[in-house]
Coordinates of C-alpha atoms in Angstrom, one line a residue:
X11 CA -10.4 12.6 6.8
X12 CA -14.1 11.9 6.8
X13 CA -16.2 9.4 4.5
X14 CA -19.8 10.7 4.6
X15 CA -20.6 11.5 8.4
X16 CA -18.1 8.6 9.6
X17 CA -14.4 9.6 10.4
X18 CA -12.0 7.1 9.2
X19 CA -8.6 6.6 10.8
X20 CA -6.0 4.4 9.1
X21 CA -2.2 4.4 9.6
X22 CA -1.0 4.2 5.9
X23 CA 2.5 3.5 7.1
X24 CA 1.7 0.2 9.1
X25 CA 3.1 -2.0 6.5
X26 CA 4.0 -5.3 8.6
X27 CA 7.4 -6.6 8.2
X28 CA 7.7 -10.0 6.7
X29 CA 9.1 -12.4 9.4
X30 CA 9.2 -16.3 9.7
X31 CA 6.1 -17.6 11.4
X32 CA 6.3 -21.1 13.0
X33 CA 3.4 -22.6 10.5
X34 CA 5.4 -21.3 7.4
X35 CA 7.3 -24.6 7.4
X36 CA 3.8 -26.5 6.9
X37 CA 3.1 -24.1 4.0
X38 CA 6.7 -25.4 2.5
X39 CA 5.8 -28.9 3.1
X40 CA 2.3 -28.7 1.4
X41 CA 2.6 -26.7 -1.7
X42 CA -0.5 -27.3 -3.5
X43 CA -4.2 -27.4 -2.4
X44 CA -5.7 -30.6 -1.7
X45 CA -8.5 -32.1 -3.7
X46 CA -8.8 -35.4 -2.2
X47 CA -12.1 -35.0 -0.8
X48 CA -11.1 -36.1 2.4
X49 CA -13.6 -35.2 5.5
X50 CA -12.0 -32.3 7.5
X51 CA -12.1 -32.5 11.1
X52 CA -10.7 -30.4 14.1
X53 CA -7.6 -32.6 13.7
X54 CA -6.9 -32.3 10.1
X55 CA -3.9 -30.4 8.8
X56 CA -4.8 -26.8 7.5
X57 CA -5.8 -26.4 3.9
X58 CA -3.8 -24.8 1.3
X59 CA -6.0 -22.4 -0.3
X60 CA -4.2 -21.8 -3.4
X61 CA -1.3 -23.1 -5.2
X62 CA 2.3 -21.0 -5.2
X63 CA 2.0 -19.9 -1.7
X64 CA 5.9 -21.1 -0.9
X65 CA 6.9 -18.3 -3.1
X66 CA 5.7 -15.8 -1.0
X67 CA 7.9 -17.0 2.1
X68 CA 10.4 -14.2 1.6
X69 CA 11.4 -12.3 4.8
X70 CA 12.7 -8.6 5.3
X71 CA 16.2 -7.4 6.2
X72 CA 14.7 -3.8 7.3
X73 CA 11.5 -2.9 8.8
X74 CA 8.8 -2.3 6.0
X75 CA 9.1 1.6 6.8
X76 CA 9.0 4.6 4.2
X77 CA 11.8 6.7 2.7
X78 CA 14.5 3.8 2.7
X79 CA 17.2 5.2 0.3
X80 CA 20.2 4.3 -1.6
X81 CA 22.6 4.9 -4.6
X82 CA 22.6 2.2 -7.2
X83 CA 24.3 1.3 -10.4
X84 CA 22.5 3.3 -13.4
X85 CA 20.1 0.8 -14.9
X86 CA 16.4 1.2 -14.5
X87 CA 14.0 -1.3 -13.7
X88 CA 15.0 -2.3 -10.4
X89 CA 12.6 -4.5 -8.1
X90 CA 10.2 -2.3 -6.1
X91 CA 9.8 -4.9 -3.4
X92 CA 13.2 -5.9 -2.6
X93 CA 15.7 -3.4 -4.3
X94 CA 18.6 -4.3 -2.2
X95 CA 18.6 -7.9 -3.3
X96 CA 21.4 -9.1 -4.0
X97 CA 22.5 -7.4 -0.5
X98 CA 25.3 -5.7 -2.7
X99 CA 23.0 -4.3 -5.3
X100 CA 23.4 -0.9 -3.5
X101 CA 26.6 1.4 -3.9
X102 CA 25.3 3.2 -0.9
X103 CA 22.5 2.1 1.2
X104 CA 21.2 4.6 4.0
X105 CA 18.6 1.9 5.1
X106 CA 18.3 2.3 8.9
X107 CA 21.5 3.5 9.9
X108 CA 22.1 6.5 12.2
X109 CA 22.9 9.6 10.6
X110 CA 24.3 13.0 12.0
X111 CA 21.4 15.3 12.1
X112 CA 20.0 18.6 13.4
X113 CA 16.1 19.7 13.9
X114 CA 15.0 23.0 12.8
X115 CA 11.7 24.3 13.9
X116 CA 9.3 27.4 13.2
X117 CA 6.0 28.1 14.2
X118 CA 4.7 26.3 11.1
X119 CA 7.0 23.5 10.3
X120 CA 9.7 21.1 11.6
X121 CA 12.6 20.3 9.3
X122 CA 15.2 17.4 9.9
X123 CA 18.4 17.7 8.4
X124 CA 20.5 14.3 8.2
X125 CA 24.1 14.3 6.8
X126 CA 26.3 11.4 5.6
X127 CA 29.8 11.8 4.4
X128 CA 31.9 9.6 2.2
X129 CA 29.4 6.6 2.8
X130 CA 31.2 3.4 2.2
X131 CA 34.4 5.3 1.3
X132 CA 32.6 6.7 -1.8
X133 CA 33.6 10.3 -2.6
X134 CA 30.6 12.1 -1.8
X135 CA 28.4 14.2 0.7
X136 CA 24.7 13.3 1.3
X137 CA 21.9 15.5 2.6
X138 CA 18.7 14.1 3.2
X139 CA 15.9 16.6 4.6
X140 CA 12.4 15.8 6.1
X141 CA 10.0 18.6 6.5
X142 CA 6.5 18.5 7.9
X143 CA 4.2 21.5 7.8
X144 CA 1.4 22.4 10.4
X145 CA -1.4 22.9 7.7
X146 CA -0.3 20.3 5.2
X147 CA -0.8 16.6 5.9
X148 CA 2.3 15.7 3.8
X149 CA 6.0 14.8 4.5
X150 CA 8.3 16.2 2.0
X151 CA 11.7 14.3 1.6
X152 CA 14.5 16.3 0.1
X153 CA 18.0 14.7 -1.3
X154 CA 21.0 16.7 -2.2
X155 CA 24.4 14.7 -3.3
X156 CA 27.8 16.0 -4.0
X157 CA 30.0 14.2 -6.2
X158 CA 33.8 14.8 -5.2
X159 CA 35.4 11.6 -7.2
X160 CA 38.0 12.2 -9.9
X161 CA 35.5 10.5 -12.8
X162 CA 32.1 11.5 -13.7
X163 CA 29.4 9.5 -11.3
X164 CA 26.7 7.6 -13.5
X165 CA 24.1 6.1 -11.2
X166 CA 20.7 6.0 -9.7
X167 CA 19.2 7.3 -6.6
X168 CA 16.2 5.2 -5.5
X169 CA 13.6 6.0 -2.6
X170 CA 11.3 3.1 -1.4
X171 CA 8.0 3.8 0.4
X172 CA 5.7 1.0 1.9
X173 CA 2.2 2.2 2.4
X174 CA -1.3 0.7 2.9
X175 CA -5.0 1.5 2.5
X176 CA -7.8 -0.8 3.6
X177 CA -7.1 -3.8 1.0
X178 CA -5.4 -4.7 -2.1
X179 CA -7.2 -6.6 -4.8
X180 CA -10.5 -5.3 -3.9
X181 CA -13.2 -3.1 -5.7
X182 CA -12.3 0.6 -5.4
X183 CA -8.8 0.1 -4.3
X184 CA -6.6 1.1 -7.1
X185 CA -3.5 3.1 -8.4
X186 CA -4.6 6.3 -10.4
X187 CA -2.9 5.6 -13.7
X188 CA -4.2 4.3 -16.9
X189 CA -6.4 1.2 -16.4
X190 CA -6.4 1.8 -12.4
X191 CA -4.8 -1.5 -11.5
X192 CA -5.6 -2.8 -8.2
X193 CA -3.4 -2.0 -5.1
X194 CA -2.5 -5.4 -5.4
X195 CA -0.8 -5.5 -8.5
X196 CA 2.6 -4.8 -10.1
X197 CA 3.3 -1.8 -12.4
X198 CA 6.1 0.5 -13.8
X199 CA 5.9 4.1 -14.9
X200 CA 8.6 5.9 -16.9
X201 CA 8.9 9.8 -16.5
X202 CA 6.2 10.1 -13.9
X203 CA 5.4 13.3 -11.9
X204 CA 3.6 11.4 -9.3
X205 CA 1.5 8.4 -8.4
X206 CA -1.6 8.2 -6.2
X207 CA -3.2 5.0 -4.2
X208 CA -6.8 5.5 -4.0
X209 CA -9.1 3.9 -1.5
X210 CA -12.7 4.7 -2.7
X211 CA -14.2 2.8 0.5
X212 CA -12.6 5.2 2.8
X213 CA -12.8 8.2 0.3
X214 CA -9.0 8.7 0.9
X215 CA -6.0 8.7 -1.0
X216 CA -2.2 8.6 -0.5
X217 CA -0.6 10.9 -3.3
X218 CA 3.2 10.9 -4.0
X219 CA 4.7 13.9 -6.2
X220 CA 8.1 14.4 -7.5
X221 CA 10.1 17.3 -8.1
X222 CA 11.6 16.0 -11.2
X223 CA 10.3 13.2 -13.5
X224 CA 11.0 9.9 -12.2
X225 CA 10.6 6.2 -12.7
X226 CA 8.1 4.7 -10.3
X227 CA 7.3 1.1 -9.9
X228 CA 5.1 -0.8 -7.4
X229 CA 4.5 -4.3 -6.2
X230 CA 2.4 -5.7 -3.3
X231 CA 3.8 -6.8 -0.1
X232 CA 2.3 -10.4 0.7
X233 CA 2.9 -13.0 2.8
X234 CA 1.1 -16.2 4.1
X235 CA -1.5 -16.2 6.9
X236 CA -3.1 -18.8 8.8
X237 CA -6.9 -18.3 9.1
X238 CA -9.8 -20.9 10.3
X239 CA -9.9 -22.0 6.8
X240 CA -6.5 -22.7 6.0
X241 CA -3.3 -21.2 4.6
X242 CA -3.8 -18.0 2.4
X243 CA -2.3 -15.3 0.7
X244 CA -2.6 -11.8 2.6
X245 CA -2.0 -8.3 1.3
X246 CA 0.0 -6.4 3.8
X247 CA 0.6 -3.2 1.5
X248 CA 2.4 -2.0 -1.8
X249 CA 6.0 -1.2 -1.9
X250 CA 6.8 1.7 -4.2
X251 CA 10.2 2.4 -5.6
X252 CA 10.9 6.0 -6.9
X253 CA 14.3 6.5 -8.6
X254 CA 16.1 9.2 -10.8
X255 CA 19.1 9.1 -13.0
X256 CA 22.2 10.8 -11.5
X257 CA 24.8 12.1 -13.9
X258 CA 27.6 14.2 -12.2
X259 CA 30.9 15.7 -13.3
X260 CA 33.3 15.8 -10.4
X261 CA 32.2 18.8 -7.9
X262 CA 28.7 18.7 -9.2
X263 CA 25.4 18.7 -7.1
X264 CA 22.4 16.8 -7.7
X265 CA 19.1 17.5 -5.9
X266 CA 15.6 16.0 -6.0
X267 CA 12.5 15.7 -3.6
X268 CA 9.5 13.5 -3.0
X269 CA 6.1 14.6 -1.3
X270 CA 4.0 11.9 0.3
X271 CA 0.5 13.5 1.2
X272 CA -2.4 11.7 2.8
X273 CA -5.9 13.3 2.2
X274 CA -9.6 12.9 0.8
X275 CA -9.9 11.4 -2.6
X276 CA -9.2 14.0 -5.3
X277 CA -12.4 14.2 -7.4
X278 CA -11.6 14.1 -11.3
X279 CA -7.8 14.1 -10.8
X280 CA -5.9 13.1 -14.0
X281 CA -4.5 9.5 -14.2
X282 CA -0.8 9.3 -14.2
X283 CA 0.1 8.0 -17.9
X284 CA 0.4 4.5 -19.1
X285 CA 1.0 1.4 -16.6
X286 CA 3.7 -1.2 -18.0

């Protein structure tokens, strides 16, 4: 998209996976900023620029990709940053597993249909579709779940997206909800029809919309970086978790879809309800 006369290019899906770095051990050994007043030299240990950095030393099981999906117990309020913690939290986790699939093409769009039968021995059939159209800068992910169990299913389907713009806690970078919390914030909405990440500096946004009202929660993906001035918190993107309740009788089917669109900042767009 264009900002003024300059064209801005940004990979909004480029959220770095949190991995161990050699210097992270030094962060754990020096958890608090030093106020000793000692004179710093090139041989001094790097400074810790804020307290609490060791809490950020958490690492990812999966790549920080988007459209990571799973079937969970029915309770709402799951952690958006690490929804699979503890590791057995999901009844079914698609994650990065290979799926049976087929590709359908037409002059105006490409669709990938993925299938998963009886995952983890559960009596269900899952279909996930990804559709990209030639004239729309968006990806639409569709989900269809058929339940074949002998008892009703009471669960929650959740989809995690990891997205980034130019900064987290910075002026003009916010979620389009009441109060405009920064992209480096945490929050949660109930019964949402969508959510947008806005970057006024770039003049663009990433907008998510849902086929049915959903719970959506977000949290910053942060880690510790080593710069010339010392150890510091660094924002790598935002994790967004969209989830729907799934209640099915035997033989019933549930469907929902999620659309992710990248484009210019929408002028005068309404805010998406109250943030938690």
